[in-house]
Amino acid sequence: GAGVSQSPRYKVTKRGQDVALRCDPISGHVSLYWYRQALGQGPEFLTYFNYEAQQDKSGLPNDRFSAERPEGSISTLTIQRTEQRDSAMYRCASSHPPMNTEAFFGQGTRLTVV
Amino acid sequence: GNSVTQMEGPVTLSEEAFLTINCTYTATGYPSLFWYVQYPGEGLQLLLKATKADDKGSNKGFEATYRKETTSFHLEKGSVQVSDSAVYFCALSDQEGGSEKLVFGKGTKLTVNP
């Protein structure tokens, strides 16, 4: 596609439910990143992939969070047993390595846990 | 770990005023430095970047110079326009431990009045 696409754009879920957030990167981009952005803060790194391999998951806050990119293209970030503190904007970005080239961001998924 | 500190907002200016948004960083090694911009209702977009000391990044009338001696990357524009109203994020590329991710500041909201 023309840009990084994330879906859904908005998600409201009840506490305790699982959610899956999808990211479709720019075609041909090797690297895919997930960030979380709280209101009034900058994005914080969660995890990233090169192709289908998860290179770094050190930013995932706990084991309720997981991510996959099974075919090296679309990625899914899954949050199990959601809690209110998980409410945030979740942003996906893709790039063609190295990192000092441009990372292209999607519009994000606004998650609200009620 | 690596970190970015940027000027707290919000910043309100009149059209054609001079803009400076301060950004300092702490990093091991030699990161690349970036300014990203988020216009209302949109995703993050790369505004400019610099990959080594003394490099100047520029775009759309904005400039920032990579100053290793002061660990700074201040954003400047000589004459702002209403259309520059947005949130600006300073960021560095963190490649510690072989990972590749962006570390962001908290963002500075700029409002330009006509």
CSV table of C-alpha atoms in Angstrom, one decimal:
chain,number,residue,atom,x,y,z
A,1,GLY,CA,0.0,0.0,0.0
A,2,ALA,CA,0.9,3.7,-0.1
A,3,GLY,CA,1.6,4.0,3.6
A,4,VAL,CA,1.5,2.1,6.9
A,5,SER,CA,-2.0,1.0,7.6
A,6,GLN,CA,-3.3,0.2,11.1
A,7,SER,CA,-6.6,-1.2,12.1
A,8,PRO,CA,-8.9,-0.6,13.8
A,9,ARG,CA,-8.4,3.1,14.2
A,10,TYR,CA,-10.3,3.1,17.4
A,11,LYS,CA,-11.0,0.2,19.8
A,12,VAL,CA,-13.1,0.3,23.0
A,13,THR,CA,-13.0,-2.9,25.0
A,14,LYS,CA,-14.0,-4.1,28.4
A,15,ARG,CA,-11.5,-4.9,31.0
A,16,GLY,CA,-10.4,-8.5,30.9
A,17,GLN,CA,-11.0,-8.9,27.2
A,18,ASP,CA,-8.3,-9.7,24.7
A,19,VAL,CA,-7.6,-7.3,21.8
A,20,ALA,CA,-5.6,-7.7,18.5
A,21,LEU,CA,-4.2,-4.7,16.8
A,22,ARG,CA,-3.1,-5.0,13.2
A,23,CYS,CA,-0.4,-3.3,11.2
A,24,ASP,CA,0.2,-3.5,7.5
A,25,PRO,CA,3.6,-2.0,6.6
A,26,ILE,CA,4.8,-0.4,3.5
A,27,SER,CA,5.4,-3.1,0.9
A,28,GLY,CA,9.0,-4.2,0.9
A,29,HIS,CA,9.9,-2.7,4.2
A,30,VAL,CA,12.0,-5.2,6.2
A,31,SER,CA,11.7,-3.7,9.6
A,32,LEU,CA,8.4,-3.2,11.6
A,33,TYR,CA,8.1,-1.5,14.9
A,34,TRP,CA,5.4,-1.2,17.6
A,35,TYR,CA,5.3,1.8,19.9
A,36,ARG,CA,2.8,2.9,22.6
A,37,GLN,CA,2.0,6.5,23.3
A,38,ALA,CA,0.3,7.8,26.4
A,39,LEU,CA,-1.5,11.1,26.3
A,40,GLY,CA,0.9,14.0,26.5
A,41,GLN,CA,3.9,11.7,26.1
A,42,GLY,CA,6.2,10.6,23.3
A,43,PRO,CA,6.0,7.1,21.8
A,44,GLU,CA,7.7,4.4,23.7
A,45,PHE,CA,9.2,1.4,22.0
A,46,LEU,CA,7.5,-2.0,22.5
A,47,THR,CA,9.0,-4.4,20.0
A,48,TYR,CA,10.4,-4.7,16.5
A,49,PHE,CA,10.8,-7.3,13.7
A,50,ASN,CA,13.2,-7.8,10.8
A,51,TYR,CA,11.2,-9.9,8.3
A,52,GLU,CA,9.4,-12.4,10.5
A,53,ALA,CA,12.0,-12.5,13.3
A,54,GLN,CA,11.3,-10.6,16.4
A,55,GLN,CA,14.6,-8.9,17.1
A,56,ASP,CA,13.8,-7.1,20.3
A,57,LYS,CA,10.8,-7.4,22.7
A,58,SER,CA,12.4,-5.6,25.6
A,59,GLY,CA,9.7,-2.9,25.6
A,60,LEU,CA,6.8,-5.1,26.1
A,61,PRO,CA,5.5,-4.2,29.5
A,62,ASN,CA,4.5,-7.7,30.7
A,63,ASP,CA,3.6,-11.2,29.4
A,64,ARG,CA,0.0,-10.1,28.5
A,65,PHE,CA,1.5,-8.3,25.5
A,66,SER,CA,2.8,-10.3,22.5
A,67,ALA,CA,3.4,-9.6,18.8
A,68,GLU,CA,3.9,-11.7,15.7
A,69,ARG,CA,4.7,-11.1,12.1
A,70,PRO,CA,4.5,-14.7,10.7
A,71,GLU,CA,5.1,-14.0,7.0
A,72,GLY,CA,7.3,-11.0,7.3
A,73,SER,CA,4.6,-8.5,6.3
A,74,ILE,CA,1.5,-7.9,8.4
A,75,SER,CA,2.0,-7.8,12.2
A,76,THR,CA,-0.4,-8.3,15.0
A,77,LEU,CA,0.0,-6.9,18.5
A,78,THR,CA,-2.1,-8.8,21.0
A,79,ILE,CA,-3.0,-7.7,24.5
A,80,GLN,CA,-4.6,-10.4,26.7
A,81,ARG,CA,-6.8,-9.7,29.7
A,82,THR,CA,-6.7,-6.0,29.1
A,83,GLU,CA,-6.5,-3.5,32.0
A,84,GLN,CA,-7.4,0.2,32.1
A,85,ARG,CA,-3.7,1.1,32.2
A,86,ASP,CA,-3.4,-0.4,28.7
A,87,SER,CA,-5.4,2.5,27.3
A,88,ALA,CA,-3.2,4.4,24.9
A,89,MET,CA,-2.4,5.1,21.3
A,90,TYR,CA,-0.6,2.1,19.7
A,91,ARG,CA,1.6,3.1,16.7
A,92,CYS,CA,3.2,0.9,14.1
A,93,ALA,CA,6.1,2.0,11.9
A,94,SER,CA,8.1,0.4,9.1
A,95,SER,CA,11.4,1.1,7.5
A,96,HIS,CA,14.0,-0.3,5.2
A,97,PRO,CA,17.1,-0.7,7.4
A,98,PRO,CA,19.3,0.8,8.6
A,99,MET,CA,17.6,2.7,11.4
A,100,ASN,CA,18.9,6.0,10.4
A,101,THR,CA,16.8,6.0,7.3
A,102,GLU,CA,13.2,7.2,7.7
A,103,ALA,CA,10.7,5.3,9.8
A,104,PHE,CA,7.1,5.7,8.4
A,105,PHE,CA,4.4,5.7,10.9
A,106,GLY,CA,0.7,4.6,10.6
A,107,GLN,CA,-2.1,6.7,12.1
A,108,GLY,CA,-2.3,4.5,15.1
A,109,THR,CA,-4.9,2.6,17.0
A,110,ARG,CA,-6.6,4.4,19.9
A,111,LEU,CA,-7.3,1.7,22.5
A,112,THR,CA,-9.7,2.5,25.4
A,113,VAL,CA,-10.2,-0.1,28.1
A,114,VAL,CA,-13.3,0.5,30.1
B,1,GLY,CA,20.1,4.1,28.9
B,2,ASN,CA,19.7,6.5,26.1
B,3,SER,CA,17.2,9.4,26.5
B,4,VAL,CA,15.9,12.6,25.0
B,5,THR,CA,14.8,15.7,26.9
B,6,GLN,CA,12.9,18.4,25.0
B,7,MET,CA,11.4,21.7,25.9
B,8,GLU,CA,8.1,21.5,27.7
B,9,GLY,CA,5.2,23.1,25.9
B,10,PRO,CA,2.9,24.3,25.0
B,11,VAL,CA,4.4,27.0,22.8
B,12,THR,CA,2.2,29.8,21.4
B,13,LEU,CA,3.6,32.2,18.8
B,14,SER,CA,2.3,34.7,16.3
B,15,GLU,CA,2.7,34.1,12.6
B,16,GLU,CA,6.2,35.1,11.3
B,17,ALA,CA,7.7,34.8,14.8
B,18,PHE,CA,11.0,32.9,15.3
B,19,LEU,CA,10.8,29.4,16.7
B,20,THR,CA,13.2,27.4,18.8
B,21,ILE,CA,12.4,24.1,20.4
B,22,ASN,CA,15.2,22.8,22.6
B,23,CYS,CA,16.3,19.2,22.5
B,24,THR,CA,19.2,17.5,24.4
B,25,TYR,CA,20.1,13.9,24.5
B,26,THR,CA,22.0,11.3,26.5
B,27,ALA,CA,23.5,8.5,24.5
B,28,THR,CA,26.3,6.0,24.2
B,29,GLY,CA,27.9,5.8,20.8
B,30,TYR,CA,26.9,8.0,17.9
B,31,PRO,CA,23.1,8.0,17.4
B,32,SER,CA,21.3,9.6,14.5
B,33,LEU,CA,19.0,12.4,15.6
B,34,PHE,CA,15.5,13.2,14.3
B,35,TRP,CA,12.6,15.6,14.5
B,36,TYR,CA,9.2,14.1,13.9
B,37,VAL,CA,6.0,16.2,13.6
B,38,GLN,CA,2.4,15.2,14.3
B,39,TYR,CA,-0.2,17.4,12.7
B,40,PRO,CA,-3.7,17.2,14.2
B,41,GLY,CA,-5.5,14.0,13.3
B,42,GLU,CA,-2.5,12.5,11.5
B,43,GLY,CA,0.4,10.1,12.2
B,44,LEU,CA,4.0,11.0,13.0
B,45,GLN,CA,6.0,12.2,10.0
B,46,LEU,CA,9.7,12.7,9.7
B,47,LEU,CA,10.5,16.4,9.5
B,48,LEU,CA,14.3,16.3,9.4
B,49,LYS,CA,17.3,14.2,10.5
B,50,ALA,CA,21.1,14.3,11.0
B,51,THR,CA,23.3,11.3,11.2
B,52,LYS,CA,26.6,12.6,12.5
B,53,ALA,CA,28.1,15.4,14.4
B,54,ASP,CA,27.9,18.9,12.8
B,55,ASP,CA,25.4,17.7,10.3
B,56,LYS,CA,22.5,20.1,9.7
B,57,GLY,CA,19.1,18.7,8.8
B,58,SER,CA,16.6,21.0,7.1
B,59,ASN,CA,13.1,20.8,5.6
B,60,LYS,CA,10.2,23.1,5.1
B,61,GLY,CA,12.2,26.0,6.5
B,62,PHE,CA,13.0,24.1,9.7
B,63,GLU,CA,16.6,23.4,10.7
B,64,ALA,CA,18.5,21.6,13.4
B,65,THR,CA,22.2,21.0,13.9
B,66,TYR,CA,23.7,17.9,15.5
B,67,ARG,CA,25.9,19.3,18.3
B,68,LYS,CA,28.0,16.6,19.9
B,69,GLU,CA,29.8,18.9,22.3
B,70,THR,CA,26.5,20.1,23.8
B,71,THR,CA,24.6,16.9,23.1
B,72,SER,CA,21.8,19.0,21.5
B,73,PHE,CA,19.6,19.1,18.4
B,74,HIS,CA,17.5,22.2,18.7
B,75,LEU,CA,14.8,22.9,16.2
B,76,GLU,CA,14.6,26.3,14.6
B,77,LYS,CA,12.5,28.2,12.1
B,78,GLY,CA,12.9,31.8,11.2
B,79,SER,CA,9.2,32.6,10.4
B,80,VAL,CA,6.5,30.3,11.5
B,81,GLN,CA,3.1,29.9,9.8
B,82,VAL,CA,-0.3,28.9,11.1
B,83,SER,CA,0.1,25.6,9.2
B,84,ASP,CA,3.1,24.8,11.4
B,85,SER,CA,0.8,24.2,14.4
B,86,ALA,CA,1.5,20.7,15.5
B,87,VAL,CA,3.3,18.5,18.1
B,88,TYR,CA,7.0,18.2,17.5
B,89,PHE,CA,9.0,15.2,18.8
B,90,CYS,CA,12.8,15.0,19.1
B,91,ALA,CA,14.2,11.4,18.8
B,92,LEU,CA,17.4,9.5,18.6
B,93,SER,CA,18.1,6.1,17.1
B,94,ASP,CA,19.1,3.6,19.8
B,95,GLN,CA,21.3,0.8,18.6
B,96,GLU,CA,22.5,-0.4,22.0
B,97,GLY,CA,22.8,-4.2,22.3
B,98,GLY,CA,22.2,-4.6,18.6
B,99,SER,CA,18.6,-3.4,18.7
B,100,GLU,CA,17.2,-0.7,16.5
B,101,LYS,CA,14.6,1.6,17.9
B,102,LEU,CA,13.7,5.3,18.3
B,103,VAL,CA,13.8,6.9,21.7
B,104,PHE,CA,11.5,10.0,21.7
B,105,GLY,CA,11.1,13.0,23.8
B,106,LYS,CA,7.7,13.9,25.3
B,107,GLY,CA,6.8,16.3,22.5
B,108,THR,CA,6.2,20.0,22.3
B,109,LYS,CA,2.9,21.4,21.2
B,110,LEU,CA,3.2,24.5,19.0
B,111,THR,CA,0.3,26.8,18.2
B,112,VAL,CA,0.8,29.6,15.7
B,113,ASN,CA,-1.9,32.3,15.7
B,114,PRO,CA,-2.6,34.5,12.7
